[in-house]
Amino acid sequence: MKPVNIPAFFHEVFGKRSTVLELALTLGFGVGMSAALLALTYSEWSGLVLWQLLAILLLALDIHGGVIANFTLSTNNHYQAHPVARLVFIAIHVQPVLLAAVLGEHFIPCLFVWGYTIVSSFIVNALLGHPAQRTIAAVFVCTGFAGLLLLFGSIPKLLLVMLFFYIFKVVFSFAVDHYARREH
Protein backbone atom coordinates (compact mmCIF):
# COMPACT_ATOMS: atom_id res chain seq x y z
CA MET A 1 0.00 0.00 0.00
CA LYS A 2 1.32 3.42 -0.96
CA PRO A 3 2.51 5.56 1.96
CA VAL A 4 1.11 9.04 2.51
CA ASN A 5 2.93 11.96 4.12
CA ILE A 6 1.62 13.00 7.51
CA PRO A 7 1.51 16.72 8.37
CA ALA A 8 4.21 17.69 10.89
CA PHE A 9 1.57 18.52 13.51
CA PHE A 10 0.57 14.82 13.64
CA HIS A 11 4.05 13.23 13.62
CA GLU A 12 3.84 12.46 17.34
CA VAL A 13 0.68 10.43 16.70
CA PHE A 14 1.16 8.88 13.25
CA GLY A 15 4.85 9.34 12.42
CA LYS A 16 6.04 10.91 9.17
CA ARG A 17 4.61 8.50 6.61
CA SER A 18 1.81 6.02 7.04
CA THR A 19 -0.68 4.23 4.85
CA VAL A 20 -4.33 5.04 4.27
CA LEU A 21 -5.21 1.62 5.64
CA GLU A 22 -3.33 2.16 8.91
CA LEU A 23 -4.79 5.65 9.31
CA ALA A 24 -8.30 4.32 8.65
CA LEU A 25 -7.86 1.44 11.09
CA THR A 26 -6.49 3.75 13.78
CA LEU A 27 -9.26 6.31 13.42
CA GLY A 28 -11.94 3.67 12.92
CA PHE A 29 -10.96 1.73 16.01
CA GLY A 30 -10.57 4.89 18.10
CA VAL A 31 -13.99 6.22 17.17
CA GLY A 32 -15.72 2.83 17.03
CA MET A 33 -14.45 1.52 20.35
CA SER A 34 -15.13 4.84 22.08
CA ALA A 35 -18.68 4.94 20.70
CA ALA A 36 -19.34 1.32 21.63
CA LEU A 37 -17.98 1.79 25.14
CA LEU A 38 -20.04 4.91 25.73
CA ALA A 39 -23.16 3.32 24.27
CA LEU A 40 -22.81 0.21 26.42
CA THR A 41 -22.09 2.13 29.63
CA TYR A 42 -24.68 4.90 29.23
CA SER A 43 -26.08 4.40 32.72
CA GLU A 44 -22.63 5.01 34.22
CA TRP A 45 -22.07 8.43 32.65
CA SER A 46 -25.56 9.72 31.88
CA GLY A 47 -25.51 11.94 34.98
CA LEU A 48 -22.30 13.75 34.03
CA VAL A 49 -22.37 17.39 33.00
CA LEU A 50 -21.35 18.32 29.44
CA TRP A 51 -17.72 19.22 30.19
CA GLN A 52 -17.20 15.91 31.98
CA LEU A 53 -18.73 13.96 29.11
CA LEU A 54 -16.57 15.82 26.56
CA ALA A 55 -13.46 15.15 28.62
CA ILE A 56 -14.33 11.44 28.91
CA LEU A 57 -14.95 11.30 25.16
CA LEU A 58 -11.60 12.95 24.34
CA LEU A 59 -9.75 10.66 26.73
CA ALA A 60 -11.49 7.61 25.26
CA LEU A 61 -10.59 8.67 21.70
CA ASP A 62 -6.98 9.28 22.73
CA ILE A 63 -6.60 5.96 24.53
CA HIS A 64 -8.41 3.79 21.97
CA GLY A 65 -6.90 5.46 18.91
CA GLY A 66 -3.44 5.36 20.48
CA VAL A 67 -3.60 1.62 21.02
CA ILE A 68 -3.65 1.08 17.26
CA ALA A 69 -1.52 4.08 16.21
CA ASN A 70 1.33 2.88 18.40
CA PHE A 71 1.44 -0.45 16.54
CA THR A 72 1.99 1.20 13.15
CA LEU A 73 5.40 1.08 11.50
CA SER A 74 5.36 4.84 11.04
CA THR A 75 4.74 5.68 14.69
CA ASN A 76 7.17 2.98 15.83
CA ASN A 77 9.90 4.37 13.53
CA HIS A 78 9.23 7.95 14.62
CA TYR A 79 9.86 7.14 18.25
CA GLN A 80 12.81 4.86 17.49
CA ALA A 81 14.42 7.86 15.78
CA HIS A 82 13.57 10.14 18.73
CA PRO A 83 14.43 8.27 21.96
CA VAL A 84 14.02 11.32 24.21
CA ALA A 85 10.57 11.96 22.74
CA ARG A 86 9.79 8.32 23.49
CA LEU A 87 10.56 8.86 27.19
CA VAL A 88 8.58 12.10 27.25
CA PHE A 89 5.64 10.34 25.57
CA ILE A 90 5.61 7.70 28.31
CA ALA A 91 5.94 10.29 31.07
CA ILE A 92 3.07 12.51 29.87
CA HIS A 93 0.55 9.69 29.78
CA VAL A 94 -1.50 10.78 32.76
CA GLN A 95 -4.92 9.78 31.39
CA PRO A 96 -5.90 7.71 34.49
CA VAL A 97 -5.22 10.70 36.73
CA LEU A 98 -7.29 12.89 34.40
CA LEU A 99 -10.10 10.32 34.39
CA ALA A 100 -10.22 10.33 38.19
CA ALA A 101 -10.19 14.13 38.26
CA VAL A 102 -12.98 14.38 35.68
CA LEU A 103 -15.11 11.79 37.48
CA GLY A 104 -14.26 13.17 40.92
CA GLU A 105 -13.76 9.65 42.26
CA HIS A 106 -11.81 6.39 41.88
CA PHE A 107 -8.50 8.11 42.58
CA ILE A 108 -6.86 5.05 44.18
CA PRO A 109 -7.41 2.64 41.25
CA CYS A 110 -6.48 5.34 38.74
CA LEU A 111 -3.29 6.27 40.59
CA PHE A 112 -2.41 2.58 40.93
CA VAL A 113 -2.86 1.98 37.19
CA TRP A 114 -1.01 5.15 36.26
CA GLY A 115 2.00 4.40 38.48
CA TYR A 116 2.15 0.73 37.53
CA THR A 117 1.88 1.51 33.83
CA ILE A 118 4.52 4.23 33.81
CA VAL A 119 7.05 2.15 35.76
CA SER A 120 6.36 -0.91 33.60
CA SER A 121 6.70 1.15 30.41
CA PHE A 122 10.02 2.64 31.43
CA ILE A 123 11.34 -0.86 32.19
CA VAL A 124 10.07 -2.23 28.86
CA ASN A 125 11.49 0.77 27.01
CA ALA A 126 14.88 0.22 28.67
CA LEU A 127 14.85 -3.27 27.14
CA LEU A 128 14.80 -1.99 23.52
CA GLY A 129 16.73 -4.52 21.47
CA HIS A 130 16.39 -7.27 24.08
CA PRO A 131 14.98 -10.45 22.50
CA ALA A 132 12.45 -10.91 25.32
CA GLN A 133 11.15 -7.33 25.29
CA ARG A 134 7.72 -8.29 23.94
CA THR A 135 7.36 -11.20 26.36
CA ILE A 136 8.35 -9.06 29.33
CA ALA A 137 5.86 -6.39 28.23
CA ALA A 138 3.16 -9.05 27.93
CA VAL A 139 3.88 -10.19 31.50
CA PHE A 140 3.56 -6.59 32.75
CA VAL A 141 0.29 -6.09 30.84
CA CYS A 142 -1.26 -9.33 32.08
CA THR A 143 -0.15 -8.62 35.65
CA GLY A 144 -1.62 -5.13 35.39
CA PHE A 145 -4.92 -6.52 34.09
CA ALA A 146 -5.07 -9.07 36.89
CA GLY A 147 -4.20 -6.47 39.51
CA LEU A 148 -6.83 -4.11 38.18
CA LEU A 149 -9.52 -6.82 38.24
CA LEU A 150 -8.57 -8.34 41.57
CA LEU A 151 -8.03 -5.09 43.45
CA PHE A 152 -10.50 -2.77 41.74
CA GLY A 153 -12.93 -4.93 39.75
CA SER A 154 -15.95 -3.16 41.23
CA ILE A 155 -15.24 0.20 39.57
CA PRO A 156 -17.59 1.24 36.74
CA LYS A 157 -17.15 -0.70 33.49
CA LEU A 158 -16.49 2.53 31.58
CA LEU A 159 -13.46 3.24 33.73
CA LEU A 160 -12.37 -0.40 33.91
CA VAL A 161 -12.29 -0.79 30.12
CA MET A 162 -10.50 2.52 29.61
CA LEU A 163 -7.87 1.56 32.19
CA PHE A 164 -7.36 -1.83 30.51
CA PHE A 165 -6.78 -0.16 27.14
CA TYR A 166 -4.51 2.43 28.79
CA ILE A 167 -2.26 -0.27 30.26
CA PHE A 168 -2.13 -2.11 26.94
CA LYS A 169 -1.55 1.08 24.95
CA VAL A 170 1.40 2.38 26.94
CA VAL A 171 3.13 -0.83 28.10
CA PHE A 172 2.73 -3.08 25.07
CA SER A 173 1.56 -1.04 22.10
CA PHE A 174 3.98 1.86 22.67
CA ALA A 175 6.95 0.81 24.81
CA VAL A 176 7.72 -2.28 22.67
CA ASP A 177 9.69 -1.94 19.44
CA HIS A 178 7.44 -4.14 17.31
CA TYR A 179 9.59 -3.86 14.20
CA ALA A 180 13.04 -4.62 15.62
CA ARG A 181 15.00 -7.34 13.91
CA ARG A 182 14.89 -10.49 15.98
CA GLU A 183 16.77 -13.73 15.70
CA HIS A 184 14.63 -16.82 15.30
PDB file of C-alpha atoms in Angstrom:
ATOM      1  CA  MET A   1       0.000   0.000   0.000  1.00  0.00           C
ATOM      2  CA  LYS A   2       1.318   3.418  -0.958  1.00  0.00           C
ATOM      3  CA  PRO A   3       2.506   5.558   1.962  1.00  0.00           C
ATOM      4  CA  VAL A   4       1.109   9.038   2.508  1.00  0.00           C
ATOM      5  CA  ASN A   5       2.931  11.958   4.121  1.00  0.00           C
ATOM      6  CA  ILE A   6       1.616  12.997   7.513  1.00  0.00           C
ATOM      7  CA  PRO A   7       1.508  16.723   8.372  1.00  0.00           C
ATOM      8  CA  ALA A   8       4.206  17.687  10.888  1.00  0.00           C
ATOM      9  CA  PHE A   9       1.573  18.520  13.509  1.00  0.00           C
ATOM     10  CA  PHE A  10       0.565  14.823  13.637  1.00  0.00           C
ATOM     11  CA  HIS A  11       4.055  13.229  13.616  1.00  0.00           C
ATOM     12  CA  GLU A  12       3.840  12.463  17.337  1.00  0.00           C
ATOM     13  CA  VAL A  13       0.680  10.429  16.704  1.00  0.00           C
ATOM     14  CA  PHE A  14       1.157   8.879  13.253  1.00  0.00           C
ATOM     15  CA  GLY A  15       4.848   9.338  12.421  1.00  0.00           C
ATOM     16  CA  LYS A  16       6.044  10.910   9.168  1.00  0.00           C
ATOM     17  CA  ARG A  17       4.609   8.498   6.607  1.00  0.00           C
ATOM     18  CA  SER A  18       1.809   6.016   7.043  1.00  0.00           C
ATOM     19  CA  THR A  19      -0.683   4.235   4.852  1.00  0.00           C
ATOM     20  CA  VAL A  20      -4.330   5.045   4.274  1.00  0.00           C
ATOM     21  CA  LEU A  21      -5.215   1.615   5.643  1.00  0.00           C
ATOM     22  CA  GLU A  22      -3.331   2.164   8.915  1.00  0.00           C
ATOM     23  CA  LEU A  23      -4.786   5.653   9.309  1.00  0.00           C
ATOM     24  CA  ALA A  24      -8.300   4.324   8.653  1.00  0.00           C
ATOM     25  CA  LEU A  25      -7.856   1.440  11.085  1.00  0.00           C
ATOM     26  CA  THR A  26      -6.491   3.748  13.780  1.00  0.00           C
ATOM     27  CA  LEU A  27      -9.256   6.313  13.417  1.00  0.00           C
ATOM     28  CA  GLY A  28     -11.941   3.670  12.916  1.00  0.00           C
ATOM     29  CA  PHE A  29     -10.959   1.735  16.009  1.00  0.00           C
ATOM     30  CA  GLY A  30     -10.568   4.889  18.097  1.00  0.00           C
ATOM     31  CA  VAL A  31     -13.986   6.218  17.172  1.00  0.00           C
ATOM     32  CA  GLY A  32     -15.724   2.834  17.030  1.00  0.00           C
ATOM     33  CA  MET A  33     -14.446   1.524  20.355  1.00  0.00           C
ATOM     34  CA  SER A  34     -15.126   4.838  22.079  1.00  0.00           C
ATOM     35  CA  ALA A  35     -18.677   4.942  20.698  1.00  0.00           C
ATOM     36  CA  ALA A  36     -19.338   1.315  21.632  1.00  0.00           C
ATOM     37  CA  LEU A  37     -17.979   1.791  25.142  1.00  0.00           C
ATOM     38  CA  LEU A  38     -20.036   4.913  25.730  1.00  0.00           C
ATOM     39  CA  ALA A  39     -23.156   3.317  24.269  1.00  0.00           C
ATOM     40  CA  LEU A  40     -22.810   0.205  26.419  1.00  0.00           C
ATOM     41  CA  THR A  41     -22.087   2.126  29.629  1.00  0.00           C
ATOM     42  CA  TYR A  42     -24.676   4.900  29.234  1.00  0.00           C
ATOM     43  CA  SER A  43     -26.080   4.402  32.718  1.00  0.00           C
ATOM     44  CA  GLU A  44     -22.634   5.014  34.225  1.00  0.00           C
ATOM     45  CA  TRP A  45     -22.067   8.427  32.652  1.00  0.00           C
ATOM     46  CA  SER A  46     -25.563   9.724  31.884  1.00  0.00           C
ATOM     47  CA  GLY A  47     -25.509  11.944  34.980  1.00  0.00           C
ATOM     48  CA  LEU A  48     -22.300  13.750  34.026  1.00  0.00           C
ATOM     49  CA  VAL A  49     -22.367  17.392  32.999  1.00  0.00           C
ATOM     50  CA  LEU A  50     -21.350  18.316  29.438  1.00  0.00           C
ATOM     51  CA  TRP A  51     -17.719  19.224  30.192  1.00  0.00           C
ATOM     52  CA  GLN A  52     -17.200  15.911  31.983  1.00  0.00           C
ATOM     53  CA  LEU A  53     -18.734  13.959  29.107  1.00  0.00           C
ATOM     54  CA  LEU A  54     -16.574  15.815  26.562  1.00  0.00           C
ATOM     55  CA  ALA A  55     -13.456  15.153  28.624  1.00  0.00           C
ATOM     56  CA  ILE A  56     -14.325  11.441  28.912  1.00  0.00           C
ATOM     57  CA  LEU A  57     -14.946  11.296  25.156  1.00  0.00           C
ATOM     58  CA  LEU A  58     -11.602  12.954  24.336  1.00  0.00           C
ATOM     59  CA  LEU A  59      -9.745  10.659  26.727  1.00  0.00           C
ATOM     60  CA  ALA A  60     -11.493   7.608  25.256  1.00  0.00           C
ATOM     61  CA  LEU A  61     -10.589   8.669  21.698  1.00  0.00           C
ATOM     62  CA  ASP A  62      -6.980   9.283  22.732  1.00  0.00           C
ATOM     63  CA  ILE A  63      -6.601   5.960  24.526  1.00  0.00           C
ATOM     64  CA  HIS A  64      -8.406   3.792  21.970  1.00  0.00           C
ATOM     65  CA  GLY A  65      -6.896   5.457  18.906  1.00  0.00           C
ATOM     66  CA  GLY A  66      -3.440   5.363  20.480  1.00  0.00           C
ATOM     67  CA  VAL A  67      -3.600   1.616  21.018  1.00  0.00           C
ATOM     68  CA  ILE A  68      -3.647   1.077  17.256  1.00  0.00           C
ATOM     69  CA  ALA A  69      -1.520   4.079  16.212  1.00  0.00           C
ATOM     70  CA  ASN A  70       1.330   2.876  18.401  1.00  0.00           C
ATOM     71  CA  PHE A  71       1.441  -0.446  16.544  1.00  0.00           C
ATOM     72  CA  THR A  72       1.993   1.198  13.153  1.00  0.00           C
ATOM     73  CA  LEU A  73       5.398   1.083  11.503  1.00  0.00           C
ATOM     74  CA  SER A  74       5.363   4.842  11.037  1.00  0.00           C
ATOM     75  CA  THR A  75       4.739   5.680  14.694  1.00  0.00           C
ATOM     76  CA  ASN A  76       7.175   2.984  15.825  1.00  0.00           C
ATOM     77  CA  ASN A  77       9.900   4.369  13.532  1.00  0.00           C
ATOM     78  CA  HIS A  78       9.227   7.946  14.618  1.00  0.00           C
ATOM     79  CA  TYR A  79       9.863   7.140  18.252  1.00  0.00           C
ATOM     80  CA  GLN A  80      12.814   4.858  17.487  1.00  0.00           C
ATOM     81  CA  ALA A  81      14.419   7.857  15.785  1.00  0.00           C
ATOM     82  CA  HIS A  82      13.573  10.142  18.732  1.00  0.00           C
ATOM     83  CA  PRO A  83      14.426   8.271  21.957  1.00  0.00           C
ATOM     84  CA  VAL A  84      14.015  11.320  24.210  1.00  0.00           C
ATOM     85  CA  ALA A  85      10.569  11.964  22.736  1.00  0.00           C
ATOM     86  CA  ARG A  86       9.792   8.317  23.491  1.00  0.00           C
ATOM     87  CA  LEU A  87      10.562   8.856  27.188  1.00  0.00           C
ATOM     88  CA  VAL A  88       8.580  12.098  27.254  1.00  0.00           C
ATOM     89  CA  PHE A  89       5.644  10.342  25.566  1.00  0.00           C
ATOM     90  CA  ILE A  90       5.609   7.701  28.308  1.00  0.00           C
ATOM     91  CA  ALA A  91       5.940  10.291  31.075  1.00  0.00           C
ATOM     92  CA  ILE A  92       3.072  12.513  29.871  1.00  0.00           C
ATOM     93  CA  HIS A  93       0.547   9.688  29.776  1.00  0.00           C
ATOM     94  CA  VAL A  94      -1.504  10.778  32.762  1.00  0.00           C
ATOM     95  CA  GLN A  95      -4.923   9.782  31.394  1.00  0.00           C
ATOM     96  CA  PRO A  96      -5.902   7.714  34.486  1.00  0.00           C
ATOM     97  CA  VAL A  97      -5.223  10.703  36.733  1.00  0.00           C
ATOM     98  CA  LEU A  98      -7.286  12.890  34.402  1.00  0.00           C
ATOM     99  CA  LEU A  99     -10.101  10.317  34.388  1.00  0.00           C
ATOM    100  CA  ALA A 100     -10.225  10.329  38.194  1.00  0.00           C
ATOM    101  CA  ALA A 101     -10.186  14.135  38.258  1.00  0.00           C
ATOM    102  CA  VAL A 102     -12.984  14.381  35.675  1.00  0.00           C
ATOM    103  CA  LEU A 103     -15.109  11.794  37.481  1.00  0.00           C
ATOM    104  CA  GLY A 104     -14.256  13.171  40.924  1.00  0.00           C
ATOM    105  CA  GLU A 105     -13.757   9.648  42.265  1.00  0.00           C
ATOM    106  CA  HIS A 106     -11.811   6.393  41.882  1.00  0.00           C
ATOM    107  CA  PHE A 107      -8.496   8.114  42.582  1.00  0.00           C
ATOM    108  CA  ILE A 108      -6.862   5.049  44.183  1.00  0.00           C
ATOM    109  CA  PRO A 109      -7.409   2.643  41.249  1.00  0.00           C
ATOM    110  CA  CYS A 110      -6.481   5.338  38.744  1.00  0.00           C
ATOM    111  CA  LEU A 111      -3.291   6.269  40.586  1.00  0.00           C
ATOM    112  CA  PHE A 112      -2.409   2.581  40.926  1.00  0.00           C
ATOM    113  CA  VAL A 113      -2.863   1.985  37.189  1.00  0.00           C
ATOM    114  CA  TRP A 114      -1.006   5.152  36.256  1.00  0.00           C
ATOM    115  CA  GLY A 115       2.001   4.395  38.483  1.00  0.00           C
ATOM    116  CA  TYR A 116       2.152   0.726  37.529  1.00  0.00           C
ATOM    117  CA  THR A 117       1.878   1.505  33.834  1.00  0.00           C
ATOM    118  CA  ILE A 118       4.522   4.235  33.810  1.00  0.00           C
ATOM    119  CA  VAL A 119       7.054   2.154  35.758  1.00  0.00           C
ATOM    120  CA  SER A 120       6.362  -0.911  33.596  1.00  0.00           C
ATOM    121  CA  SER A 121       6.699   1.151  30.414  1.00  0.00           C
ATOM    122  CA  PHE A 122      10.022   2.641  31.432  1.00  0.00           C
ATOM    123  CA  ILE A 123      11.337  -0.863  32.194  1.00  0.00           C
ATOM    124  CA  VAL A 124      10.075  -2.228  28.859  1.00  0.00           C
ATOM    125  CA  ASN A 125      11.485   0.775  27.015  1.00  0.00           C
ATOM    126  CA  ALA A 126      14.883   0.220  28.673  1.00  0.00           C
ATOM    127  CA  LEU A 127      14.847  -3.271  27.140  1.00  0.00           C
ATOM    128  CA  LEU A 128      14.800  -1.986  23.519  1.00  0.00           C
ATOM    129  CA  GLY A 129      16.728  -4.520  21.465  1.00  0.00           C
ATOM    130  CA  HIS A 130      16.391  -7.268  24.081  1.00  0.00           C
ATOM    131  CA  PRO A 131      14.984 -10.451  22.501  1.00  0.00           C
ATOM    132  CA  ALA A 132      12.453 -10.911  25.317  1.00  0.00           C
ATOM    133  CA  GLN A 133      11.150  -7.331  25.293  1.00  0.00           C
ATOM    134  CA  ARG A 134       7.715  -8.288  23.942  1.00  0.00           C
ATOM    135  CA  THR A 135       7.362 -11.197  26.362  1.00  0.00           C
ATOM    136  CA  ILE A 136       8.353  -9.056  29.334  1.00  0.00           C
ATOM    137  CA  ALA A 137       5.862  -6.395  28.232  1.00  0.00           C
ATOM    138  CA  ALA A 138       3.160  -9.048  27.934  1.00  0.00           C
ATOM    139  CA  VAL A 139       3.878 -10.187  31.503  1.00  0.00           C
ATOM    140  CA  PHE A 140       3.560  -6.589  32.752  1.00  0.00           C
ATOM    141  CA  VAL A 141       0.294  -6.089  30.837  1.00  0.00           C
ATOM    142  CA  CYS A 142      -1.262  -9.333  32.078  1.00  0.00           C
ATOM    143  CA  THR A 143      -0.151  -8.625  35.650  1.00  0.00           C
ATOM    144  CA  GLY A 144      -1.620  -5.128  35.386  1.00  0.00           C
ATOM    145  CA  PHE A 145      -4.917  -6.519  34.085  1.00  0.00           C
ATOM    146  CA  ALA A 146      -5.074  -9.072  36.893  1.00  0.00           C
ATOM    147  CA  GLY A 147      -4.196  -6.470  39.508  1.00  0.00           C
ATOM    148  CA  LEU A 148      -6.831  -4.112  38.185  1.00  0.00           C
ATOM    149  CA  LEU A 149      -9.519  -6.816  38.237  1.00  0.00           C
ATOM    150  CA  LEU A 150      -8.569  -8.339  41.575  1.00  0.00           C
ATOM    151  CA  LEU A 151      -8.027  -5.085  43.446  1.00  0.00           C
ATOM    152  CA  PHE A 152     -10.505  -2.769  41.743  1.00  0.00           C
ATOM    153  CA  GLY A 153     -12.929  -4.927  39.748  1.00  0.00           C
ATOM    154  CA  SER A 154     -15.945  -3.158  41.226  1.00  0.00           C
ATOM    155  CA  ILE A 155     -15.237   0.200  39.570  1.00  0.00           C
ATOM    156  CA  PRO A 156     -17.593   1.243  36.742  1.00  0.00           C
ATOM    157  CA  LYS A 157     -17.153  -0.696  33.486  1.00  0.00           C
ATOM    158  CA  LEU A 158     -16.491   2.529  31.576  1.00  0.00           C
ATOM    159  CA  LEU A 159     -13.459   3.238  33.731  1.00  0.00           C
ATOM    160  CA  LEU A 160     -12.373  -0.400  33.909  1.00  0.00           C
ATOM    161  CA  VAL A 161     -12.294  -0.790  30.124  1.00  0.00           C
ATOM    162  CA  MET A 162     -10.495   2.519  29.611  1.00  0.00           C
ATOM    163  CA  LEU A 163      -7.865   1.562  32.186  1.00  0.00           C
ATOM    164  CA  PHE A 164      -7.358  -1.828  30.506  1.00  0.00           C
ATOM    165  CA  PHE A 165      -6.784  -0.159  27.141  1.00  0.00           C
ATOM    166  CA  TYR A 166      -4.514   2.434  28.788  1.00  0.00           C
ATOM    167  CA  ILE A 167      -2.259  -0.267  30.259  1.00  0.00           C
ATOM    168  CA  PHE A 168      -2.132  -2.108  26.941  1.00  0.00           C
ATOM    169  CA  LYS A 169      -1.549   1.083  24.945  1.00  0.00           C
ATOM    170  CA  VAL A 170       1.396   2.378  26.945  1.00  0.00           C
ATOM    171  CA  VAL A 171       3.126  -0.828  28.101  1.00  0.00           C
ATOM    172  CA  PHE A 172       2.730  -3.076  25.065  1.00  0.00           C
ATOM    173  CA  SER A 173       1.562  -1.036  22.105  1.00  0.00           C
ATOM    174  CA  PHE A 174       3.978   1.865  22.669  1.00  0.00           C
ATOM    175  CA  ALA A 175       6.947   0.806  24.807  1.00  0.00           C
ATOM    176  CA  VAL A 176       7.724  -2.282  22.668  1.00  0.00           C
ATOM    177  CA  ASP A 177       9.690  -1.935  19.438  1.00  0.00           C
ATOM    178  CA  HIS A 178       7.436  -4.137  17.310  1.00  0.00           C
ATOM    179  CA  TYR A 179       9.586  -3.860  14.198  1.00  0.00           C
ATOM    180  CA  ALA A 180      13.039  -4.617  15.617  1.00  0.00           C
ATOM    181  CA  ARG A 181      15.004  -7.337  13.906  1.00  0.00           C
ATOM    182  CA  ARG A 182      14.887 -10.489  15.978  1.00  0.00           C
ATOM    183  CA  GLU A 183      16.772 -13.731  15.702  1.00  0.00           C
ATOM    184  CA  HIS A 184      14.632 -16.822  15.303  1.00  0.00           C
TER     185      HIS A 184
END
